Amino acid sequence: MIFVLEKREAPSPLWRWLSPLLAIALAVLAGAVMFAILGHDPAAALYVYFIEPLTSAWSIEELIVKATPLVMTGAGLAMAYRANVWNIGAEGQLIMGALAGSMIPILTPGWNDPLALLAMLILAAAGGALWGWIPAVLKNRFNANEILTSLMLVYVAQLFLDWLVRGPWRDPKGFNFPKSVTFEGWHVLPAISGRVHLGAILALLAVLILWWMLARMTYGFSVRVMGSAPRAGLFAGFSAQKTTTAAFLLSGALAGLAGISEVSGSIGQLQPSISPGYGFTAIIVAFLGRLSPLGALFAGLLLALTYLGGESAQLALNISDKVAQAFQGILLFFILASDTLVNYRFRRAASREGRT
Amino acid sequence: MTMLQAVLLTIITASTPLLLAAVGELVVERAGVLNLGVEGMMAAGAMAAFAAGHYTGNPWAGVLAGALAGMIMVLPFAFLTQTLATNQVATGLALTLLGLGLSGLLGESFVGQPGVRLPRLHVPGLSDIPFIGPVVFSHDILVYASFALVAAVAWFLFGTRAGLILRAIGVNHAAAHALGYPVIKVRYAAILFGGALAGLAGAYLSLSYTPQWIENMTAGRGWIALALVVFATWRPLRVLGGAYLFGAVWIMGLYVQAAGFGVPSQLLTALPYIVTIVALVIISRNRTLTLTNTPASIGIPFVPDR
């Protein structure tokens, strides 16, 4: 081994800023190699993937639409991961939130006023929070690993949605397609500009509120302490169980809100699949944003670009849009690798007398 | 073949991929590393095995490709967590996302293509025993390999010096390092072994369980394998029992579905995931049992102090 890691005395403030940029640069480079292997001119492919979606008004709108659920969910996950609580079932909480919110247009179609919309949002947040609460309870009461339980609940939520839209919630006038009734009037999140809907404002608000909570409120302080020094947190009187519960409720509620904003603002009805894995991509958003709500805002926009780029690459170059998911995985690897530079520096190993 | 025979036969086929992946992950976790990338490595293994079988027409090439794909996929995880001391939970998730993404991307052209099937062994005499023969002695090699691997891993971990060192590293890496054991090298080896076995589990899916390639055909089996290791409290023989229990649940759902009792099919499909949660709760609430067996260094990055 030629280079060895050496722990920095304090985390490097410079690399805190540089590491996400380095990760993005390396991931783009890896993307170029990937395109070359798939038999495309890397420069042209990169242009189609990363630049072209930013050159027209409609595609910038589309970028914001896709970033909306990612930012909302990612900001919530950032708070959970900060507290060292591993909620990786956001995809399930997103779905359950969407289902809870959709109860109003589907079960009480007559109630169609601004209050109904508000109720949809509240129900969605509650639904997501409730689904997130399950792994928290199982962790606190029975010591069950929250990573595995929250992930298992994603599959359960997906199948529950599938059952609802093919069974009880299928639109009776929908020619047997597995879809719910189309949302109308106040059941739809109002548009701001083109396809951009009120969800984008909600995402922005969520980011600001979380940022404020983290910086100014005791809860935010407890999150930071329990994440970085759990023992000190316990001595200060913070409860590990309450931290876990709060982190799951908060990240679950935001994922649920993202779910209804996607269904009500963008899709307009329930269908067997309502998310191309936003809940999982939001994990990458949280890490690229350095586990900060404000960071999640920028990271969400970038990850939205990878979805959009995937679509435009499929149209222009006939590359499968699955390239987006592969690229997102590569990006997360580079983010984590670059983050090592925040806490460690590389030093050339002087001699080989020490052990490796 | 009777109904009971068919049920038992399919339980064995459903349990094998879980067993292969879980035994691999057990060794990784015993060395003190938590690799949440099993699902991704399994998907990559399934895709690579199908592709190799499809192009060469030789299922053995598929088996080899599956194991190799698992090992190649796990390399960046090993480098990041061991050499760069990154967070293992996040890095494992990255591996799962990358494995599912890459297998979906590279496997797109194989959807709907015919695959090759791993030949079933016919052991003269044994395979002809009434009832037992067709159920137990007429599977392909990977089924028997999974049993052999459980025995080998149990012997290695608890019967050899190297296994003792691996477990010591998993319990206290700082002490093991101070005694002069190569913590990082042992962990690299364990991680690669886990990758190979997850890849084999995937190969079994696409070469034997359903000889075709479908995106996301792993259907959460990698995650269930991870839960199995916890459920088995890091003991190889209990992993065997657990894998067959979960395999039975998986198959039970399919048969009830076919019998059509009016239960929604989605509920039956969800059964293995719900049972996994219940099993985790039952085993984890016994804190003495889990705490005495959990490798104490699991998930904690190790950077040697010079």
XYZ file of C-alpha atoms in Angstrom:
662
model
C 0.000 0.000 0.000
C 1.600 3.256 -1.104
C -0.780 5.714 0.513
C -2.267 5.455 3.958
C -5.148 7.317 5.554
C -4.388 9.690 8.363
C -7.172 11.138 10.455
C -7.381 14.925 10.330
C -7.416 16.718 13.652
C -10.654 18.406 12.616
C -12.889 17.852 9.565
C -11.569 19.907 6.672
C -13.880 22.849 5.899
C -12.411 23.089 2.399
C -13.191 19.469 1.516
C -16.642 19.782 2.993
C -17.368 22.023 0.010
C -15.089 20.387 -2.520
C -16.031 16.747 -1.964
C -19.522 16.897 -3.546
C -18.056 18.740 -6.533
C -15.262 16.194 -6.878
C -17.827 13.391 -6.674
C -19.945 14.941 -9.422
C -16.890 15.469 -11.634
C -15.740 11.879 -11.172
C -19.245 10.525 -11.772
C -19.545 12.515 -15.013
C -16.186 11.117 -16.074
C -17.397 7.591 -15.278
C -20.564 8.397 -17.226
C -18.430 9.320 -20.239
C -16.626 5.978 -20.002
C -19.966 4.190 -19.682
C -21.329 5.922 -22.806
C -18.144 5.069 -24.695
C -18.526 1.405 -23.714
C -22.153 1.470 -24.875
C -20.801 2.705 -28.232
C -21.635 6.404 -28.199
C -19.521 9.515 -28.618
C -18.985 10.443 -24.949
C -18.980 14.225 -25.496
C -22.205 14.189 -27.497
C -23.855 11.805 -25.062
C -22.869 13.904 -22.061
C -24.275 16.979 -23.794
C -27.578 15.238 -24.446
C -27.661 13.866 -20.906
C -26.626 16.839 -18.795
C -26.864 20.044 -20.850
C -29.712 19.673 -23.309
C -32.382 19.250 -20.602
C -31.398 22.693 -19.314
C -31.761 24.488 -22.636
C -35.529 24.785 -22.970
C -38.217 26.236 -20.745
C -40.414 23.127 -20.686
C -37.561 20.868 -19.692
C -36.563 23.198 -16.854
C -40.158 22.980 -15.651
C -39.897 19.204 -15.896
C -36.672 19.343 -13.886
C -38.457 21.179 -11.071
C -41.364 18.719 -11.197
C -38.984 15.777 -10.792
C -36.889 17.548 -8.163
C -39.977 18.242 -6.007
C -40.412 14.754 -4.484
C -36.656 14.213 -4.381
C -35.966 17.401 -2.417
C -38.859 16.839 -0.005
C -37.938 13.235 0.728
C -34.181 13.815 0.647
C -34.344 16.704 3.130
C -36.271 14.507 5.586
C -33.859 11.618 5.154
C -30.926 13.982 5.700
C -32.348 14.794 9.140
C -32.782 11.100 9.955
C -29.287 10.113 8.808
C -27.844 13.077 10.724
C -29.317 11.517 13.872
C -27.823 8.151 12.845
C -31.281 6.709 12.178
C -31.292 4.589 9.031
C -34.646 4.982 7.362
C -34.203 3.435 3.917
C -37.902 2.751 3.401
C -38.826 6.232 2.199
C -40.198 4.728 -1.018
C -42.808 2.860 1.027
C -43.647 5.910 3.130
C -44.034 7.915 -0.079
C -46.526 5.380 -1.420
C -48.505 5.145 1.827
C -48.661 8.944 2.028
C -50.004 9.081 -1.512
C -52.632 6.467 -0.626
C -53.709 8.233 2.555
C -54.021 11.549 0.729
C -55.908 9.960 -2.157
C -58.653 8.767 0.194
C -60.365 12.134 -0.198
C -60.696 12.282 -3.991
C -61.522 8.579 -4.198
C -63.766 8.004 -1.175
C -65.379 11.450 -0.807
C -65.342 12.815 -4.371
C -68.086 15.304 -3.504
C -65.874 17.220 -1.078
C -63.981 19.408 -3.508
C -62.802 22.700 -2.053
C -59.493 24.181 -0.826
C -60.082 22.557 2.545
C -60.237 19.137 0.872
C -56.819 19.788 -0.654
C -55.441 20.768 2.719
C -56.910 17.617 4.237
C -55.250 15.575 1.489
C -51.862 17.050 2.355
C -52.345 16.472 6.085
C -53.557 12.904 5.570
C -50.591 12.192 3.288
C -48.086 13.452 5.844
C -49.854 11.399 8.527
C -49.905 8.293 6.332
C -46.196 8.539 5.554
C -45.379 9.247 9.191
C -47.447 6.277 10.328
C -45.688 3.917 7.904
C -42.354 5.291 9.146
C -43.478 4.917 12.731
C -43.683 1.111 12.403
C -39.912 0.491 12.048
C -39.313 3.059 14.824
C -41.585 1.164 17.225
C -40.103 -2.183 16.235
C -36.650 -0.734 16.846
C -37.501 0.829 20.196
C -39.681 -1.924 21.616
C -38.052 -5.032 20.153
C -34.604 -3.866 19.045
C -35.395 -4.940 15.452
C -32.986 -3.582 12.830
C -34.677 -0.527 11.288
C -32.803 -0.818 7.984
C -34.321 -4.204 7.224
C -37.814 -3.550 8.569
C -38.201 -0.188 6.807
C -37.013 -1.758 3.546
C -39.385 -4.747 3.853
C -42.265 -2.317 4.335
C -41.511 -0.838 0.886
C -42.522 -4.115 -0.750
C -45.639 -4.318 1.407
C -46.639 -0.752 0.474
C -46.072 -1.383 -3.246
C -48.264 -4.481 -3.143
C -50.933 -2.668 -1.131
C -51.079 0.087 -3.774
C -51.238 -2.571 -6.488
C -54.161 -4.281 -4.754
C -56.058 -1.014 -4.257
C -55.833 0.194 -7.869
C -56.692 -3.225 -9.288
C -59.430 -3.837 -6.729
C -61.474 -1.552 -4.499
C -60.129 1.761 -5.794
C -60.249 1.019 -9.515
C -62.186 3.577 -11.506
C -65.514 1.845 -12.364
C -65.645 3.826 -15.611
C -61.985 3.214 -16.393
C -62.399 0.375 -18.951
C -60.832 -2.049 -16.450
C -57.483 -0.266 -16.489
C -55.774 -0.527 -13.092
C -56.202 3.156 -12.321
C -58.213 5.207 -9.878
C -60.561 8.026 -10.833
C -58.842 11.082 -12.269
C -58.425 13.833 -9.674
C -60.223 17.077 -10.530
C -60.689 20.605 -9.255
C -59.295 21.147 -5.779
C -58.079 17.556 -5.614
C -55.249 18.628 -7.894
C -52.351 20.672 -6.545
C -52.651 24.032 -8.373
C -50.103 24.684 -11.098
C -47.656 27.548 -10.735
C -46.132 27.610 -14.172
C -46.734 24.960 -16.808
C -46.218 21.562 -15.221
C -44.688 23.018 -12.041
C -47.200 22.731 -9.210
C -47.583 23.893 -5.641
C -45.536 20.898 -4.489
C -42.391 22.768 -5.509
C -43.237 25.551 -3.035
C -43.960 22.940 -0.359
C -40.565 21.352 -0.985
C -38.876 24.737 -0.673
C -40.774 25.443 2.552
C -39.845 22.037 3.944
C -36.168 22.708 3.264
C -36.297 26.107 4.976
C -38.191 24.814 8.009
C -35.863 21.836 8.461
C -32.828 24.082 8.058
C -34.195 26.387 10.716
C -35.028 23.463 13.013
C -31.555 22.045 12.657
C -29.834 25.346 13.327
C -32.064 26.929 15.946
C -34.274 24.439 17.733
C -33.454 22.086 20.586
C -34.728 19.245 18.429
C -32.199 20.108 15.750
C -29.464 20.217 18.356
C -30.480 16.791 19.667
C -30.331 15.436 16.107
C -26.821 16.765 15.639
C -25.600 15.517 19.012
C -27.191 12.076 18.821
C -25.691 11.649 15.371
C -22.159 12.711 16.134
C -21.758 11.824 19.823
C -24.557 9.572 21.064
C -23.021 9.075 24.516
C -22.705 12.801 25.090
C -26.296 13.134 23.921
C -27.476 10.596 26.472
C -25.674 12.455 29.261
C -27.309 15.668 28.078
C -30.653 13.980 28.612
C -31.620 13.260 25.002
C -33.344 9.929 24.536
C -32.132 7.582 21.806
C -35.623 6.133 21.465
C -37.254 9.528 21.056
C -34.609 10.493 18.501
C -35.393 7.365 16.492
C -39.146 7.933 16.650
C -38.893 11.613 15.758
C -36.530 10.935 12.849
C -38.836 8.295 11.380
C -41.985 10.379 11.885
C -40.400 13.440 10.289
C -38.788 11.697 7.317
C -41.906 9.562 6.852
C -44.203 12.580 6.872
C -42.083 14.368 4.262
C -41.952 11.254 2.083
C -45.744 10.997 2.380
C -46.113 14.621 1.375
C -43.862 13.949 -1.609
C -46.123 11.042 -2.514
C -49.348 13.041 -2.598
C -47.667 15.960 -4.343
C -46.556 13.551 -7.070
C -49.959 11.858 -7.404
C -52.090 14.970 -7.054
C -49.810 17.486 -8.750
C -48.116 15.476 -11.451
C -49.843 12.163 -12.251
C -53.431 13.122 -11.428
C -54.612 9.680 -10.343
C -53.392 6.498 -8.637
C -51.830 3.790 -10.789
C -49.848 0.607 -9.999
C -46.558 2.524 -10.055
C -46.438 6.119 -8.859
C -42.706 6.587 -8.350
C -39.636 5.598 -10.379
C -37.807 4.948 -7.112
C -37.815 8.538 -5.818
C -37.654 7.205 -2.261
C -34.389 5.401 -3.011
C -32.896 8.195 -5.094
C -33.663 10.510 -2.167
C -31.054 8.559 -0.179
C -28.467 9.756 -2.715
C -29.928 13.269 -2.498
C -29.416 13.260 1.268
C -25.787 12.176 0.989
C -24.880 14.446 -1.939
C -26.375 17.302 0.085
C -23.987 16.438 2.912
C -26.973 15.506 5.140
C -28.111 19.121 5.241
C -31.617 20.222 4.213
C -30.233 23.108 2.138
C -27.808 20.734 0.475
C -30.716 18.446 -0.382
C -32.217 21.283 -2.420
C -29.257 21.433 -4.805
C -28.697 17.693 -4.742
C -32.377 17.099 -5.566
C -32.097 19.282 -8.654
C -28.998 17.416 -9.818
C -30.560 13.985 -9.291
C -33.685 15.198 -11.103
C -31.376 16.038 -13.988
C -30.159 12.422 -14.071
C -33.759 11.231 -14.577
C -34.378 13.870 -17.226
C -31.045 13.146 -18.902
C -31.949 9.475 -18.986
C -35.155 10.317 -20.835
C -33.473 12.611 -23.335
C -30.688 10.082 -23.909
C -33.331 7.498 -24.702
C -35.023 9.820 -27.193
C -31.926 11.210 -28.874
C -29.444 8.334 -28.692
C -31.648 5.312 -28.133
C -29.845 4.531 -24.871
C -32.073 2.815 -22.311
C -33.369 5.222 -19.678
C -32.178 2.661 -17.140
C -28.830 4.363 -17.572
C -30.150 6.878 -15.016
C -30.314 4.359 -12.182
C -26.868 2.973 -12.941
C -25.483 6.496 -13.054
C -27.109 7.341 -9.718
C -25.454 4.314 -8.103
C -22.056 5.348 -9.476
C -22.616 8.879 -8.207
C -23.321 7.649 -4.662
C -20.104 5.611 -4.697
C -18.093 8.682 -5.665
C -19.861 10.845 -3.073
C -18.970 8.432 -0.289
C -15.400 8.022 -1.519
C -14.881 11.793 -1.751
C -16.306 12.295 1.733
C -13.339 10.373 3.117
C -11.252 13.466 2.314
C -13.263 15.524 4.788
C -12.083 13.488 7.775
C -8.874 11.931 6.505
C -5.857 12.947 4.477
C -3.695 10.704 2.352
C -0.129 10.363 3.434
C 2.561 8.520 1.558
C 3.596 5.516 3.608
C 7.200 6.249 4.600
C 8.339 2.720 5.249
C 6.931 -0.751 5.219
C 8.061 -1.623 8.708
C 4.605 -0.943 10.095
C 1.783 -3.322 9.488
C -0.619 -2.734 6.671
C -45.370 -36.762 -8.857
C -47.747 -36.102 -6.011
C -48.783 -32.668 -4.802
C -46.762 -33.063 -1.612
C -43.674 -33.984 -3.601
C -44.123 -30.951 -5.800
C -44.464 -28.663 -2.793
C -41.341 -30.035 -1.109
C -39.408 -29.837 -4.370
C -40.296 -26.202 -4.926
C -39.504 -25.305 -1.316
C -35.962 -26.550 -1.893
C -35.640 -24.484 -5.073
C -37.020 -21.368 -3.369
C -34.740 -21.754 -0.353
C -31.493 -22.298 -2.229
C -30.877 -18.703 -3.402
C -31.669 -17.394 0.095
C -29.295 -19.910 1.641
C -26.424 -19.177 -0.759
C -26.616 -15.423 -0.276
C -27.120 -15.628 3.488
C -24.167 -17.950 4.076
C -21.942 -15.552 2.150
C -23.182 -12.546 4.096
C -22.755 -14.458 7.353
C -19.006 -14.755 6.748
C -18.820 -11.054 5.842
C -20.640 -10.026 9.007
C -18.636 -12.413 11.168
C -15.563 -10.496 9.946
C -17.220 -7.311 11.213
C -18.430 -5.855 7.908
C -22.060 -5.067 7.145
C -22.672 -5.309 3.393
C -26.179 -4.160 2.504
C -25.418 -4.676 -1.190
C -26.550 -8.312 -1.358
C -29.617 -7.475 -3.451
C -27.472 -5.610 -5.984
C -24.816 -8.302 -6.243
C -27.518 -10.941 -6.631
C -29.165 -9.000 -9.451
C -25.801 -8.554 -11.190
C -25.050 -12.248 -10.728
C -28.413 -13.261 -12.168
C -27.964 -10.996 -15.193
C -24.349 -12.056 -15.867
C -25.201 -15.736 -15.445
C -28.085 -15.443 -17.875
C -25.974 -13.529 -20.389
C -23.095 -16.014 -20.257
C -25.468 -18.958 -20.546
C -27.324 -17.290 -23.410
C -24.183 -16.562 -25.450
C -22.260 -19.779 -24.815
C -25.197 -22.129 -24.426
C -23.290 -23.562 -21.505
C -24.930 -23.262 -18.067
C -21.586 -23.824 -16.341
C -20.243 -20.678 -17.961
C -23.320 -19.020 -16.464
C -22.523 -20.262 -12.961
C -18.959 -18.990 -13.270
C -20.093 -15.638 -14.673
C -22.596 -15.206 -11.831
C -19.984 -15.732 -9.131
C -17.480 -13.502 -10.953
C -20.052 -10.742 -11.422
C -20.767 -10.769 -7.692
C -17.061 -10.460 -6.949
C -16.510 -7.664 -9.458
C -19.522 -5.739 -8.200
C -18.361 -5.950 -4.606
C -14.847 -4.649 -5.364
C -15.752 -0.951 -5.154
C -17.614 -1.651 -1.897
C -14.540 -3.390 -0.485
C -12.229 -0.582 -1.588
C -14.443 2.160 -0.179
C -15.273 0.562 3.150
C -11.877 -0.988 3.827
C -9.328 1.290 2.208
C -11.244 4.566 2.395
C -13.104 3.751 5.653
C -16.487 4.943 4.359
C -19.827 4.402 6.075
C -20.757 0.765 5.432
C -24.512 1.242 5.499
C -24.428 3.957 2.848
C -21.833 2.172 0.721
C -23.854 -1.039 0.801
C -26.927 0.868 -0.331
C -24.881 2.340 -3.171
C -23.912 -1.187 -4.181
C -27.550 -2.288 -4.228
C -28.616 0.728 -6.299
C -25.729 0.245 -8.736
C -26.277 -3.497 -9.043
C -29.994 -3.129 -9.748
C -29.340 -0.238 -12.151
C -26.510 -1.878 -14.098
C -28.278 -5.234 -14.368
C -31.414 -3.484 -15.618
C -29.405 -1.480 -18.164
C -27.134 -4.240 -19.473
C -29.825 -6.899 -19.256
C -32.442 -4.995 -21.236
C -31.714 -6.860 -24.467
C -32.098 -10.237 -22.726
C -35.688 -9.703 -21.622
C -37.842 -12.375 -23.263
C -34.823 -14.266 -24.648
C -34.577 -18.003 -24.027
C -32.097 -19.015 -21.351
C -30.258 -22.197 -20.540
C -31.102 -24.400 -17.607
C -28.623 -25.942 -15.244
C -28.895 -29.742 -15.707
C -30.466 -31.709 -12.917
C -28.272 -34.434 -11.540
C -29.387 -37.996 -11.768
C -27.692 -40.157 -9.177
C -28.260 -43.798 -10.054
C -29.915 -45.509 -7.132
C -30.551 -42.447 -4.992
C -32.662 -40.612 -7.568
C -34.779 -43.731 -8.007
C -35.808 -44.077 -4.367
C -39.581 -43.737 -4.292
C -40.873 -40.371 -3.042
C -37.519 -39.147 -1.648
C -35.567 -39.619 -4.868
C -37.415 -37.083 -7.045
C -37.685 -34.572 -4.177
C -34.191 -34.660 -2.695
C -31.845 -36.316 -5.173
C -32.736 -34.779 -8.504
C -31.699 -31.142 -8.178
C -28.928 -29.281 -9.901
C -25.474 -28.923 -8.423
C -26.070 -25.521 -6.805
C -28.633 -26.989 -4.405
C -26.106 -29.497 -3.096
C -23.376 -26.873 -3.192
C -25.455 -24.695 -0.870
C -25.529 -27.485 1.728
C -21.839 -28.178 1.293
C -21.100 -24.470 1.731
C -23.028 -24.324 4.992
C -21.000 -27.253 6.307
C -17.744 -25.775 5.024
C -18.447 -22.354 6.508
C -19.456 -23.858 9.863
C -16.263 -25.913 9.914
C -14.125 -22.958 8.815
C -15.541 -20.509 11.345
C -15.639 -22.781 14.366
C -13.108 -25.490 13.570
C -10.091 -23.746 12.084
C -7.549 -21.225 13.257
C -8.213 -18.955 10.285
C -11.898 -18.939 11.202
C -11.055 -18.025 14.763
C -8.971 -15.091 13.521
C -11.804 -13.954 11.246
C -14.243 -14.037 14.160
C -11.773 -12.259 16.429
C -11.473 -9.474 13.854
C -15.240 -9.216 13.797
C -15.473 -8.953 17.567
C -12.676 -6.468 18.192
C -10.693 -5.225 15.227
C -8.406 -2.991 17.280
C -7.305 -5.884 19.503
C -6.894 -8.200 16.512
C -4.768 -5.558 14.790
C -2.655 -5.122 17.912
C -2.034 -8.873 17.915
C -0.721 -8.548 14.381
C -3.614 -9.977 12.393
C -4.217 -8.394 8.987
C -7.678 -6.930 9.677
C -8.166 -5.230 6.332
C -6.888 -8.157 4.242
C -9.118 -10.670 6.026
C -12.086 -8.367 5.537
C -11.309 -7.958 1.828
C -11.287 -11.749 1.504
C -14.549 -12.137 3.424
C -16.243 -9.424 1.337
C -15.140 -11.098 -1.918
C -16.447 -14.456 -0.663
C -19.778 -12.827 0.159
C -19.855 -11.277 -3.323
C -19.192 -14.616 -5.006
C -21.979 -16.315 -3.066
C -24.492 -13.532 -3.690
C -23.578 -13.814 -7.386
C -24.118 -17.592 -7.239
C -27.495 -17.034 -5.604
C -28.383 -14.790 -8.535
C -27.062 -17.375 -10.993
C -29.338 -19.970 -9.419
C -32.314 -17.680 -9.992
C -31.656 -17.105 -13.694
C -30.294 -20.578 -14.526
C -32.557 -22.823 -12.492
C -35.383 -21.198 -10.529
C -36.772 -19.382 -13.575
C -34.330 -19.762 -16.487
C -34.843 -16.297 -17.937
C -33.904 -12.702 -17.241
C -36.466 -10.272 -15.838
C -35.481 -6.941 -14.365
C -35.638 -6.976 -10.547
C -36.095 -10.751 -10.604
C -34.316 -10.918 -7.231
C -37.521 -9.437 -5.711
C -36.014 -8.540 -2.354
C -34.337 -11.930 -1.794
C -31.042 -10.201 -1.069
C -32.670 -8.205 1.708
C -34.350 -11.303 3.113
C -30.946 -13.024 3.121
C -29.615 -10.123 5.199
C -32.487 -10.524 7.645
C -31.805 -14.267 7.732
C -28.301 -13.688 9.059
C -29.733 -11.689 11.965
C -32.526 -14.226 12.408
C -29.928 -17.008 12.590
C -27.907 -15.007 15.148
C -24.834 -15.366 12.902
C -24.801 -19.196 13.087
C -24.429 -21.219 9.846
C -26.726 -24.100 10.775
C -29.472 -21.746 11.890
C -29.099 -19.928 8.556
C -29.889 -23.244 6.910
C -33.028 -23.667 9.004
C -34.056 -20.056 8.464
C -33.567 -20.204 4.703
C -35.841 -23.241 4.441
C -38.436 -21.615 6.678
C -38.525 -18.538 4.441
C -38.450 -20.661 1.309
C -41.490 -22.535 2.639
C -43.332 -19.267 3.292
C -42.500 -18.062 -0.230
C -43.856 -21.261 -1.797
C -46.881 -21.448 0.476
C -48.013 -18.084 -0.878
C -47.757 -19.356 -4.457
C -49.759 -22.504 -3.756
C -52.496 -20.725 -1.833
C -52.673 -18.279 -4.734
C -53.040 -21.122 -7.228
C -55.664 -22.807 -5.093
C -57.616 -19.544 -5.152
C -59.053 -19.132 -1.678
C -60.187 -15.627 -2.530
C -57.243 -14.101 -0.703
C -55.832 -11.167 -2.697
C -52.735 -12.330 -4.563
C -50.897 -9.198 -3.464
C -51.309 -10.185 0.186
C -49.786 -13.583 -0.508
C -46.931 -12.022 -2.457
C -46.339 -9.702 0.496
C -46.226 -12.627 2.905
C -42.447 -13.299 2.794
C -41.722 -9.634 3.551
C -44.202 -9.525 6.429
C -42.893 -12.808 7.830
C -39.356 -11.373 7.626
C -40.405 -8.423 9.776
C -42.145 -10.687 12.287
C -39.151 -13.030 12.429
C -36.775 -10.110 13.003
C -38.958 -8.842 15.830
C -39.191 -12.250 17.509
C -35.463 -12.871 17.410
C -34.353 -9.315 18.223
C -36.509 -8.903 21.307
C -34.318 -11.511 22.978
C -31.460 -9.125 23.636
C -29.143 -11.610 25.328
C -29.385 -13.944 22.352
C -28.629 -11.243 19.797
C -26.049 -9.370 21.826
C -23.963 -12.434 22.664
C -23.799 -13.404 18.994
C -23.590 -10.056 17.201
C -20.033 -9.418 15.969
C -19.217 -6.395 18.122
C -17.240 -4.511 15.453
C -19.936 -4.844 12.796
C -20.367 -1.780 10.658
C -17.587 0.206 12.316
C -14.868 1.373 9.906
C -11.329 0.418 10.853
C -8.346 2.664 10.200
C -5.167 1.273 11.702
C -3.388 3.638 14.056
C 0.293 3.715 13.462
